[in-house]
């Protein structure tokens, strides 16, 4: 990637007071909770001591169940049937978040489906990107290029667990189980 | 709304908290200066453009920054495009923060306008811009903000807009005041407006803060100073623009935003048309 001619604007922390501004009704419901193929994606955001982060905000962006990338407006005022692929959820006082969505299909043959996630928090000076892979056999996980490029002990930080009723995915901002956070071509330090 | 993030604002003087006033401004300023000097000393030909995630003068960052390097990866298809927003999402009136209640808010009425661009200077059209801010007295509507400054019943401090075909946005609002917080003793944030931005790719998502020229609190603020490069910091400061100022009505500021990260492919941009 060549250097961009325009220097990028720096990010800053979301701060403590976004709660009245950014979260909105049904932001976390990419599909209505009652829908037959709805699945919950739930978990906690934790700091370097394992303490819950009660002022984090997560956004997810994903393909639909068929792996199709939709380009539909309407995420801020959901009409109850259009799947927009995007949602936003703040953590509660115990650091927990919850989305209701569908399991994304693979957008490319032979590749594992994942949900793209952005993490914001008070105390976090710039957003972080990560991926939430759906559970898969170890051999399949080891064949996915991103996961294969990670030390085996860190691979699991990007894979949700399925307990039959929900997908579980914790975000560890720091520590032994620190989530793998991503940077993409064009991103500068 | 639905969430209750914890607060950073100053409590009444008779209460204490574990993190309140553990350090003085002089302590924090010395830390800021030491980091800045080291950056100058180690200067390379690639100046930093983003804030440090690990920046101890901002105390809340200490346990909330990753300690391992960010992992380089090429974006997959979903990451090369961004969520779409339309007029069903954003009403045009949401860009005027001074008309959301029955009366006029107190303070300096101003317009903030500018463009959202990608790294190649291409406009980011039809995309969501969200802002939130304190009122003229430095008080947020947020219920955890206990700063002893008045709430303005005519000002919420939340706005939304969609960018135009040229990437432009325009908000009418009130100039926010600085406010105290609990990072250290007598800590004050420079006046700022929070901006939330999307690009044409998921990887361009960004939240930041816009500041005002010449704020005397810049040197003292560990959030602003976490961007250790002076030229990079300057990119968060709006420019006063008398062309935006209107006769007997509002002052005007201009601020352009350049997003970073991967760009969408030409085919995807055609789909957007």
Tab-separated table of C-alpha atoms in Angstrom:
chain	number	residue	atom	x	y	z
A	1	UNK	CA	0.000	0.000	0.000
A	2	UNK	CA	1.386	3.392	-0.888
A	3	UNK	CA	1.258	6.223	1.589
A	4	UNK	CA	-1.857	8.325	1.443
A	5	UNK	CA	-1.359	11.845	0.158
A	6	UNK	CA	-3.573	13.243	2.939
A	7	UNK	CA	-2.540	12.620	6.543
A	8	UNK	CA	-5.381	11.049	8.525
A	9	UNK	CA	-7.280	12.801	11.288
A	10	UNK	CA	-6.399	11.268	14.679
A	11	UNK	CA	-8.981	9.356	16.697
A	12	UNK	CA	-9.841	10.102	20.323
A	13	UNK	CA	-11.576	8.194	23.102
A	14	UNK	CA	-15.359	7.924	23.012
A	15	UNK	CA	-15.250	9.264	26.602
A	16	UNK	CA	-17.811	8.621	29.335
A	17	UNK	CA	-20.817	10.581	28.102
A	18	UNK	CA	-21.840	9.000	24.796
A	19	UNK	CA	-24.640	7.047	26.464
A	20	UNK	CA	-27.307	9.631	25.720
A	21	UNK	CA	-26.051	10.214	22.179
A	22	UNK	CA	-24.987	7.060	20.353
A	23	UNK	CA	-27.008	4.053	21.606
A	24	UNK	CA	-30.549	3.965	20.235
A	25	UNK	CA	-33.638	1.782	20.388
A	26	UNK	CA	-33.117	-1.637	18.802
A	27	UNK	CA	-29.509	-0.796	17.945
A	28	UNK	CA	-28.490	-4.230	19.184
A	29	UNK	CA	-31.267	-6.045	17.304
A	30	UNK	CA	-30.050	-6.707	13.766
A	31	UNK	CA	-33.068	-9.016	13.576
A	32	UNK	CA	-36.091	-9.097	15.895
A	33	UNK	CA	-35.375	-11.369	18.879
A	34	UNK	CA	-38.349	-13.598	18.075
A	35	UNK	CA	-37.271	-14.525	14.560
A	36	UNK	CA	-36.768	-18.233	13.937
A	37	UNK	CA	-33.167	-17.936	12.792
A	38	UNK	CA	-32.197	-15.267	15.362
A	39	UNK	CA	-29.111	-15.947	17.449
A	40	UNK	CA	-27.819	-13.930	20.379
A	41	UNK	CA	-24.208	-12.775	20.429
A	42	UNK	CA	-23.392	-11.992	24.056
A	43	UNK	CA	-20.370	-11.437	26.219
A	44	UNK	CA	-18.436	-9.041	28.372
A	45	UNK	CA	-15.800	-6.376	27.862
A	46	UNK	CA	-13.018	-6.723	30.443
A	47	UNK	CA	-9.964	-4.692	31.399
A	48	UNK	CA	-6.426	-5.805	32.208
A	49	UNK	CA	-7.425	-6.948	35.685
A	50	UNK	CA	-10.447	-8.849	34.420
A	51	UNK	CA	-12.796	-6.166	35.745
A	52	UNK	CA	-15.884	-5.409	33.658
A	53	UNK	CA	-15.833	-2.294	31.501
A	54	UNK	CA	-19.261	-0.707	32.012
A	55	UNK	CA	-18.689	2.144	29.555
A	56	UNK	CA	-17.707	0.364	26.374
A	57	UNK	CA	-19.613	0.391	23.105
A	58	UNK	CA	-19.447	-2.305	20.434
A	59	UNK	CA	-20.529	-2.243	16.826
A	60	UNK	CA	-20.878	-5.263	14.562
A	61	UNK	CA	-21.028	-5.508	10.775
A	62	UNK	CA	-21.670	-8.740	8.944
A	63	UNK	CA	-23.049	-10.587	5.939
A	64	UNK	CA	-26.492	-12.179	6.068
A	65	UNK	CA	-27.133	-15.881	6.629
A	66	UNK	CA	-26.406	-16.622	2.959
A	67	UNK	CA	-23.075	-14.781	3.078
A	68	UNK	CA	-24.486	-11.907	1.082
A	69	UNK	CA	-23.162	-8.427	1.963
A	70	UNK	CA	-26.219	-6.214	2.102
A	71	UNK	CA	-26.219	-2.501	1.300
A	72	UNK	CA	-29.418	-1.480	3.023
A	73	UNK	CA	-30.092	1.739	4.956
A	74	UNK	CA	-32.334	1.661	8.006
A	75	UNK	CA	-30.047	0.600	10.861
A	76	UNK	CA	-31.072	3.574	13.026
A	77	UNK	CA	-34.817	3.125	12.484
A	78	UNK	CA	-35.343	-0.574	11.992
A	79	UNK	CA	-38.459	-1.539	10.071
A	80	UNK	CA	-38.610	-5.023	11.560
A	81	UNK	CA	-37.752	-6.985	8.426
A	82	UNK	CA	-34.861	-5.361	6.517
A	83	UNK	CA	-31.536	-6.878	7.469
A	84	UNK	CA	-28.914	-4.083	7.383
A	85	UNK	CA	-25.989	-6.106	8.742
A	86	UNK	CA	-24.989	-3.447	11.255
A	87	UNK	CA	-25.694	-2.945	14.941
A	88	UNK	CA	-24.508	-1.062	18.015
A	89	UNK	CA	-24.654	-2.026	21.684
A	90	UNK	CA	-23.290	-0.409	24.837
A	91	UNK	CA	-22.140	-2.509	27.773
A	92	UNK	CA	-24.210	-2.439	30.963
A	93	UNK	CA	-23.014	-1.877	34.525
A	94	UNK	CA	-21.573	-5.405	34.604
A	95	UNK	CA	-19.681	-4.985	31.318
A	96	UNK	CA	-22.147	-7.191	29.439
A	97	UNK	CA	-23.407	-6.627	25.913
A	98	UNK	CA	-25.951	-8.439	23.801
A	99	UNK	CA	-26.789	-8.463	20.093
A	100	UNK	CA	-29.534	-10.368	18.323
A	101	UNK	CA	-28.522	-11.273	14.798
A	102	UNK	CA	-28.196	-14.178	12.360
A	103	UNK	CA	-25.195	-16.415	11.867
A	104	UNK	CA	-23.388	-14.933	8.866
A	105	UNK	CA	-22.715	-17.199	5.926
A	106	UNK	CA	-19.287	-17.315	4.308
A	107	UNK	CA	-18.839	-14.529	1.765
A	108	UNK	CA	-16.174	-16.509	-0.083
A	109	UNK	CA	-16.176	-20.215	-0.801
A	110	UNK	CA	-13.967	-22.170	1.542
A	111	UNK	CA	-13.541	-19.340	4.039
A	112	UNK	CA	-14.924	-19.161	7.542
A	113	UNK	CA	-17.684	-16.679	8.268
A	114	UNK	CA	-17.103	-13.988	10.870
A	115	UNK	CA	-18.714	-10.898	12.347
A	116	UNK	CA	-16.552	-7.763	12.125
A	117	UNK	CA	-16.480	-5.825	15.402
A	118	UNK	CA	-15.352	-2.351	16.492
A	119	UNK	CA	-14.628	-1.617	20.164
A	120	UNK	CA	-14.887	1.801	21.837
A	121	UNK	CA	-14.534	2.626	25.532
A	122	UNK	CA	-13.765	5.373	27.973
A	123	UNK	CA	-10.046	4.977	28.628
A	124	UNK	CA	-9.455	3.538	25.158
A	125	UNK	CA	-7.814	6.320	23.160
A	126	UNK	CA	-8.714	4.968	19.724
A	127	UNK	CA	-11.154	2.366	18.419
A	128	UNK	CA	-10.077	-1.237	18.056
A	129	UNK	CA	-11.071	-3.692	15.329
A	130	UNK	CA	-11.492	-7.418	15.754
A	131	UNK	CA	-13.335	-10.400	14.247
A	132	UNK	CA	-15.781	-12.819	15.843
A	133	UNK	CA	-15.467	-16.143	14.016
A	134	UNK	CA	-18.276	-18.642	14.335
A	135	UNK	CA	-17.338	-21.897	16.060
A	136	UNK	CA	-15.752	-24.441	13.690
A	137	UNK	CA	-13.685	-27.608	13.932
A	138	UNK	CA	-10.062	-27.021	14.930
A	139	UNK	CA	-8.845	-28.098	11.489
A	140	UNK	CA	-11.056	-25.515	9.791
A	141	UNK	CA	-9.917	-22.769	12.184
A	142	UNK	CA	-6.285	-23.642	11.539
A	143	UNK	CA	-6.894	-23.285	7.791
A	144	UNK	CA	-8.304	-19.757	7.981
A	145	UNK	CA	-5.531	-17.347	6.918
A	146	UNK	CA	-5.891	-14.845	9.781
A	147	UNK	CA	-6.260	-17.514	12.452
A	148	UNK	CA	-3.410	-19.540	10.964
A	149	UNK	CA	-1.139	-16.511	11.265
A	150	UNK	CA	-1.673	-16.337	15.040
A	151	UNK	CA	0.038	-18.293	17.789
A	152	UNK	CA	-2.343	-21.186	18.628
A	153	UNK	CA	-2.915	-19.891	22.166
A	154	UNK	CA	-4.242	-16.576	20.848
A	155	UNK	CA	-6.430	-18.031	18.098
A	156	UNK	CA	-9.248	-18.746	20.489
A	157	UNK	CA	-9.660	-15.082	21.388
A	158	UNK	CA	-11.297	-14.561	17.971
A	159	UNK	CA	-13.681	-17.522	18.054
A	160	UNK	CA	-17.109	-17.397	19.671
A	161	UNK	CA	-18.400	-20.296	21.768
A	162	UNK	CA	-21.821	-21.721	21.066
A	163	UNK	CA	-23.704	-23.072	24.068
A	164	UNK	CA	-26.797	-23.915	22.034
A	165	UNK	CA	-28.718	-20.794	23.059
A	166	UNK	CA	-26.206	-18.053	22.263
A	167	UNK	CA	-22.811	-17.249	20.810
A	168	UNK	CA	-20.450	-16.090	23.568
A	169	UNK	CA	-17.590	-13.705	22.852
A	170	UNK	CA	-15.679	-11.759	25.503
A	171	UNK	CA	-13.467	-8.808	24.616
A	172	UNK	CA	-10.310	-8.652	26.761
A	173	UNK	CA	-8.745	-5.231	26.270
A	174	UNK	CA	-5.565	-6.353	28.024
A	175	UNK	CA	-4.048	-9.265	29.933
A	176	UNK	CA	-3.242	-12.962	29.484
A	177	UNK	CA	-6.333	-13.513	27.377
A	178	UNK	CA	-6.038	-10.246	25.472
A	179	UNK	CA	-8.172	-10.293	22.332
A	180	UNK	CA	-6.313	-10.103	19.041
A	181	UNK	CA	-7.001	-6.635	17.634
A	182	UNK	CA	-6.459	-5.909	13.973
A	183	UNK	CA	-4.869	-3.270	11.823
A	184	UNK	CA	-5.421	-3.019	8.076
A	185	UNK	CA	-3.383	-1.700	5.142
A	186	UNK	CA	-3.511	2.085	5.145
A	187	UNK	CA	-3.792	2.341	8.912
A	188	UNK	CA	-0.951	4.378	10.331
A	189	UNK	CA	0.317	4.396	13.924
B	1	UNK	CA	-31.441	6.425	26.615
B	2	UNK	CA	-30.673	2.896	27.669
B	3	UNK	CA	-27.143	2.925	28.979
B	4	UNK	CA	-25.358	4.405	31.950
B	5	UNK	CA	-21.636	4.648	31.380
B	6	UNK	CA	-19.729	5.695	34.455
B	7	UNK	CA	-18.858	9.312	34.788
B	8	UNK	CA	-15.609	11.115	34.722
B	9	UNK	CA	-16.872	14.432	35.996
B	10	UNK	CA	-15.844	16.142	39.204
B	11	UNK	CA	-17.825	15.111	42.275
B	12	UNK	CA	-18.911	17.660	44.871
B	13	UNK	CA	-15.877	18.838	46.813
B	14	UNK	CA	-16.790	16.881	49.954
B	15	UNK	CA	-16.677	13.465	48.300
B	16	UNK	CA	-13.603	11.511	47.333
B	17	UNK	CA	-12.948	8.539	45.136
B	18	UNK	CA	-10.016	6.203	44.841
B	19	UNK	CA	-8.796	7.776	41.628
B	20	UNK	CA	-9.641	11.377	42.406
B	21	UNK	CA	-6.781	13.803	42.716
B	22	UNK	CA	-4.162	11.111	43.235
B	23	UNK	CA	-1.856	13.232	41.086
B	24	UNK	CA	-1.586	16.968	40.642
B	25	UNK	CA	-1.663	18.808	37.333
B	26	UNK	CA	2.065	19.389	37.776
B	27	UNK	CA	2.652	15.623	38.040
B	28	UNK	CA	0.589	14.905	34.945
B	29	UNK	CA	2.124	17.773	33.000
B	30	UNK	CA	5.599	16.446	33.821
B	31	UNK	CA	4.604	12.997	32.511
B	32	UNK	CA	3.168	14.542	29.344
B	33	UNK	CA	6.357	16.528	28.821
B	34	UNK	CA	8.642	13.536	29.349
B	35	UNK	CA	6.753	11.503	26.714
B	36	UNK	CA	6.794	14.442	24.298
B	37	UNK	CA	10.537	14.937	24.770
B	38	UNK	CA	11.222	11.274	24.150
B	39	UNK	CA	9.148	11.425	20.970
B	40	UNK	CA	11.153	14.442	19.783
B	41	UNK	CA	14.426	12.718	20.626
B	42	UNK	CA	13.505	9.495	18.814
B	43	UNK	CA	12.007	11.357	15.843
B	44	UNK	CA	11.810	9.293	12.666
B	45	UNK	CA	10.763	10.174	9.146
B	46	UNK	CA	7.349	8.623	9.853
B	47	UNK	CA	5.617	10.912	12.345
B	48	UNK	CA	2.820	9.377	14.419
B	49	UNK	CA	-0.659	10.283	13.258
B	50	UNK	CA	-2.870	8.622	15.884
B	51	UNK	CA	-3.060	8.769	19.687
B	52	UNK	CA	-0.963	6.338	21.714
B	53	UNK	CA	-3.216	3.637	23.165
B	54	UNK	CA	-0.749	3.234	26.028
B	55	UNK	CA	-0.611	6.735	27.502
B	56	UNK	CA	-0.336	6.630	31.322
B	57	UNK	CA	-1.050	10.348	31.910
B	58	UNK	CA	-4.630	9.434	30.921
B	59	UNK	CA	-5.179	7.204	33.946
B	60	UNK	CA	-8.202	5.334	32.593
B	61	UNK	CA	-6.090	4.051	29.695
B	62	UNK	CA	-3.716	2.112	31.937
B	63	UNK	CA	-5.831	-1.048	32.189
B	64	UNK	CA	-7.725	-0.506	28.955
B	65	UNK	CA	-5.054	-0.580	26.238
B	66	UNK	CA	-3.849	-3.705	24.459
B	67	UNK	CA	-0.267	-4.563	25.345
B	68	UNK	CA	0.310	-6.738	22.294
B	69	UNK	CA	0.878	-5.277	18.828
B	70	UNK	CA	-2.155	-4.868	16.628
B	71	UNK	CA	-2.202	-7.754	14.164
B	72	UNK	CA	-1.815	-6.836	10.489
B	73	UNK	CA	-4.392	-8.392	8.237
B	74	UNK	CA	-5.834	-7.804	4.792
B	75	UNK	CA	-9.506	-6.874	4.856
B	76	UNK	CA	-12.029	-9.496	3.788
B	77	UNK	CA	-14.991	-8.534	1.588
B	78	UNK	CA	-17.228	-7.417	4.468
B	79	UNK	CA	-14.477	-5.136	5.789
B	80	UNK	CA	-14.044	-3.362	2.451
B	81	UNK	CA	-17.548	-1.891	2.609
B	82	UNK	CA	-19.345	0.136	5.254
B	83	UNK	CA	-22.870	0.180	6.624
B	84	UNK	CA	-25.323	2.384	4.710
B	85	UNK	CA	-27.516	5.080	6.210
B	86	UNK	CA	-30.289	7.034	4.559
B	87	UNK	CA	-32.949	9.625	5.177
B	88	UNK	CA	-35.066	7.058	7.018
B	89	UNK	CA	-32.220	7.058	9.557
B	90	UNK	CA	-31.485	10.774	9.834
B	91	UNK	CA	-33.890	13.706	9.648
B	92	UNK	CA	-32.419	16.903	8.174
B	93	UNK	CA	-33.472	18.812	11.309
B	94	UNK	CA	-31.154	16.674	13.451
B	95	UNK	CA	-28.187	18.748	12.269
B	96	UNK	CA	-29.495	21.811	14.117
B	97	UNK	CA	-28.907	21.330	17.852
B	98	UNK	CA	-30.454	24.701	18.690
B	99	UNK	CA	-34.041	23.826	17.682
B	100	UNK	CA	-34.622	20.600	19.570
B	101	UNK	CA	-36.628	22.189	22.405
B	102	UNK	CA	-39.177	24.895	23.025
B	103	UNK	CA	-36.701	27.726	23.473
B	104	UNK	CA	-33.287	28.965	22.461
B	105	UNK	CA	-30.285	27.423	24.202
B	106	UNK	CA	-27.897	29.709	26.069
B	107	UNK	CA	-24.452	30.312	24.627
B	108	UNK	CA	-22.550	31.246	21.517
B	109	UNK	CA	-24.504	30.012	18.487
B	110	UNK	CA	-22.107	28.615	15.931
B	111	UNK	CA	-21.935	26.565	12.766
B	112	UNK	CA	-19.383	23.794	12.348
B	113	UNK	CA	-18.968	22.658	8.777
B	114	UNK	CA	-16.457	20.706	6.748
B	115	UNK	CA	-15.932	17.643	4.622
B	116	UNK	CA	-15.328	13.965	5.286
B	117	UNK	CA	-12.629	12.648	2.931
B	118	UNK	CA	-10.705	9.446	2.450
B	119	UNK	CA	-6.917	9.369	2.380
B	120	UNK	CA	-6.877	10.058	-1.352
B	121	UNK	CA	-8.974	13.175	-0.895
B	122	UNK	CA	-12.142	11.600	-2.280
B	123	UNK	CA	-15.346	12.761	-0.580
B	124	UNK	CA	-17.247	10.290	1.585
B	125	UNK	CA	-20.799	10.922	0.363
B	126	UNK	CA	-24.157	10.007	1.973
B	127	UNK	CA	-22.536	8.814	5.156
B	128	UNK	CA	-23.538	9.204	8.788
B	129	UNK	CA	-21.907	11.832	11.024
B	130	UNK	CA	-22.935	11.879	14.703
B	131	UNK	CA	-21.893	14.502	17.240
B	132	UNK	CA	-22.401	15.009	20.970
B	133	UNK	CA	-21.159	17.706	23.312
B	134	UNK	CA	-21.509	19.588	26.597
B	135	UNK	CA	-23.605	22.733	26.780
B	136	UNK	CA	-22.191	26.265	27.039
B	137	UNK	CA	-21.575	25.759	30.773
B	138	UNK	CA	-19.610	22.536	30.283
B	139	UNK	CA	-22.421	20.232	31.371
B	140	UNK	CA	-23.580	17.068	29.597
B	141	UNK	CA	-27.188	15.913	29.724
B	142	UNK	CA	-25.873	12.484	30.712
B	143	UNK	CA	-27.329	11.596	34.105
B	144	UNK	CA	-23.951	10.592	35.514
B	145	UNK	CA	-22.498	14.017	34.772
B	146	UNK	CA	-22.651	15.678	38.190
B	147	UNK	CA	-20.516	18.703	37.313
B	148	UNK	CA	-21.953	21.653	39.237
B	149	UNK	CA	-22.861	23.643	36.179
B	150	UNK	CA	-26.384	24.295	34.975
B	151	UNK	CA	-28.255	21.988	32.625
B	152	UNK	CA	-29.803	23.953	29.769
B	153	UNK	CA	-33.421	22.819	29.303
B	154	UNK	CA	-33.179	23.915	25.665
B	155	UNK	CA	-30.037	22.004	24.803
B	156	UNK	CA	-29.430	18.254	24.588
B	157	UNK	CA	-26.167	18.378	22.670
B	158	UNK	CA	-26.759	15.507	20.220
B	159	UNK	CA	-26.795	15.876	16.436
B	160	UNK	CA	-26.764	13.710	13.328
B	161	UNK	CA	-26.300	14.408	9.646
B	162	UNK	CA	-25.687	12.660	6.354
B	163	UNK	CA	-22.809	13.981	4.281
B	164	UNK	CA	-23.616	15.544	0.917
B	165	UNK	CA	-22.300	14.329	-2.464
B	166	UNK	CA	-19.121	16.343	-1.822
B	167	UNK	CA	-18.646	14.793	1.629
B	168	UNK	CA	-19.794	17.973	3.354
B	169	UNK	CA	-21.550	18.181	6.703
B	170	UNK	CA	-22.907	21.182	8.583
B	171	UNK	CA	-24.130	21.470	12.182
B	172	UNK	CA	-25.674	24.461	13.937
B	173	UNK	CA	-24.989	24.280	17.664
B	174	UNK	CA	-23.770	26.130	20.752
B	175	UNK	CA	-20.091	26.437	21.587
B	176	UNK	CA	-19.416	23.905	24.360
B	177	UNK	CA	-17.694	24.918	27.581
B	178	UNK	CA	-14.664	23.218	29.149
B	179	UNK	CA	-15.411	20.935	32.076
B	180	UNK	CA	-13.627	19.330	35.035
B	181	UNK	CA	-12.948	15.591	35.279
B	182	UNK	CA	-11.306	13.253	37.730
B	183	UNK	CA	-8.142	12.160	35.969
B	184	UNK	CA	-6.082	14.160	38.462
B	185	UNK	CA	-6.463	17.150	40.751
B	186	UNK	CA	-7.953	20.201	39.052
B	187	UNK	CA	-8.158	18.417	35.690
B	188	UNK	CA	-10.140	20.218	32.961
B	189	UNK	CA	-10.953	19.096	29.445
B	190	UNK	CA	-10.527	21.670	26.667
B	191	UNK	CA	-13.853	22.496	25.007
B	192	UNK	CA	-14.635	19.879	22.366
B	193	UNK	CA	-17.304	18.249	20.246
B	194	UNK	CA	-17.299	14.454	19.882
B	195	UNK	CA	-17.536	13.242	16.273
B	196	UNK	CA	-18.470	9.714	15.165
B	197	UNK	CA	-17.615	8.932	11.531
B	198	UNK	CA	-18.033	6.175	8.979
B	199	UNK	CA	-16.208	5.819	5.690
B	200	UNK	CA	-16.783	3.726	2.599
B	201	UNK	CA	-15.045	0.776	4.284
B	202	UNK	CA	-15.599	-0.759	7.709
B	203	UNK	CA	-11.891	-0.260	8.423
B	204	UNK	CA	-12.336	3.534	8.253
B	205	UNK	CA	-14.682	3.707	11.264
B	206	UNK	CA	-13.558	6.416	13.668
B	207	UNK	CA	-14.602	8.386	16.740
B	208	UNK	CA	-12.720	11.543	17.628
B	209	UNK	CA	-13.030	15.003	19.187
B	210	UNK	CA	-12.915	18.426	17.538
B	211	UNK	CA	-11.311	21.276	19.485
B	212	UNK	CA	-11.256	25.069	19.174
B	213	UNK	CA	-8.240	27.189	18.226
B	214	UNK	CA	-6.023	28.567	20.975
B	215	UNK	CA	-7.547	26.657	23.900
B	216	UNK	CA	-5.346	27.324	26.970
B	217	UNK	CA	-6.109	23.810	28.272
B	218	UNK	CA	-4.425	21.983	25.353
B	219	UNK	CA	-1.041	21.640	27.043
B	220	UNK	CA	-2.625	20.312	30.235
B	221	UNK	CA	-4.943	17.688	28.745
B	222	UNK	CA	-3.718	14.074	28.622
B	223	UNK	CA	-6.395	12.992	26.121
B	224	UNK	CA	-5.395	15.609	23.543
B	225	UNK	CA	-1.684	15.160	24.315
B	226	UNK	CA	-1.952	11.381	23.811
B	227	UNK	CA	-1.426	12.339	20.158
B	228	UNK	CA	2.250	13.013	20.692
B	229	UNK	CA	2.940	14.612	17.320
B	230	UNK	CA	2.109	18.320	17.274
B	231	UNK	CA	1.091	18.385	13.596
B	232	UNK	CA	-1.186	15.399	14.147
B	233	UNK	CA	-2.765	17.061	17.213
B	234	UNK	CA	-3.364	20.220	15.202
B	235	UNK	CA	-5.586	18.197	12.843
B	236	UNK	CA	-8.213	18.027	15.587
B	237	UNK	CA	-8.435	21.805	15.900
B	238	UNK	CA	-11.099	23.559	13.831
B	239	UNK	CA	-10.344	26.813	12.019
B	240	UNK	CA	-12.364	29.947	12.662
B	241	UNK	CA	-13.884	30.908	9.289
B	242	UNK	CA	-15.515	34.280	8.891
B	243	UNK	CA	-17.135	33.057	5.675
B	244	UNK	CA	-19.125	30.608	7.802
B	245	UNK	CA	-19.954	33.284	10.353
B	246	UNK	CA	-23.284	34.962	9.557
B	247	UNK	CA	-24.289	38.557	10.195
B	248	UNK	CA	-25.971	38.955	13.599
B	249	UNK	CA	-26.587	35.212	13.835
B	250	UNK	CA	-23.699	32.765	14.363
B	251	UNK	CA	-19.930	32.361	14.453
B	252	UNK	CA	-18.410	29.776	12.124
B	253	UNK	CA	-15.782	27.053	12.263
B	254	UNK	CA	-14.471	24.780	9.557
B	255	UNK	CA	-13.098	21.295	10.155
B	256	UNK	CA	-12.289	18.642	7.555
B	257	UNK	CA	-11.870	15.008	8.532
B	258	UNK	CA	-9.610	12.552	6.696
B	259	UNK	CA	-10.339	8.880	7.272
B	260	UNK	CA	-7.735	6.158	7.127
B	261	UNK	CA	-7.662	2.508	6.184
B	262	UNK	CA	-8.564	0.478	3.140
B	263	UNK	CA	-10.659	1.867	0.364
B	264	UNK	CA	-13.543	0.160	-1.301
B	265	UNK	CA	-13.073	-1.126	-4.818
B	266	UNK	CA	-14.378	0.857	-7.817
B	267	UNK	CA	-17.103	-1.754	-8.332
B	268	UNK	CA	-18.465	-1.204	-4.841
B	269	UNK	CA	-18.485	2.530	-5.314
B	270	UNK	CA	-20.539	2.119	-8.480
B	271	UNK	CA	-23.042	0.113	-6.445
B	272	UNK	CA	-23.473	3.107	-4.188
B	273	UNK	CA	-24.547	5.406	-6.986
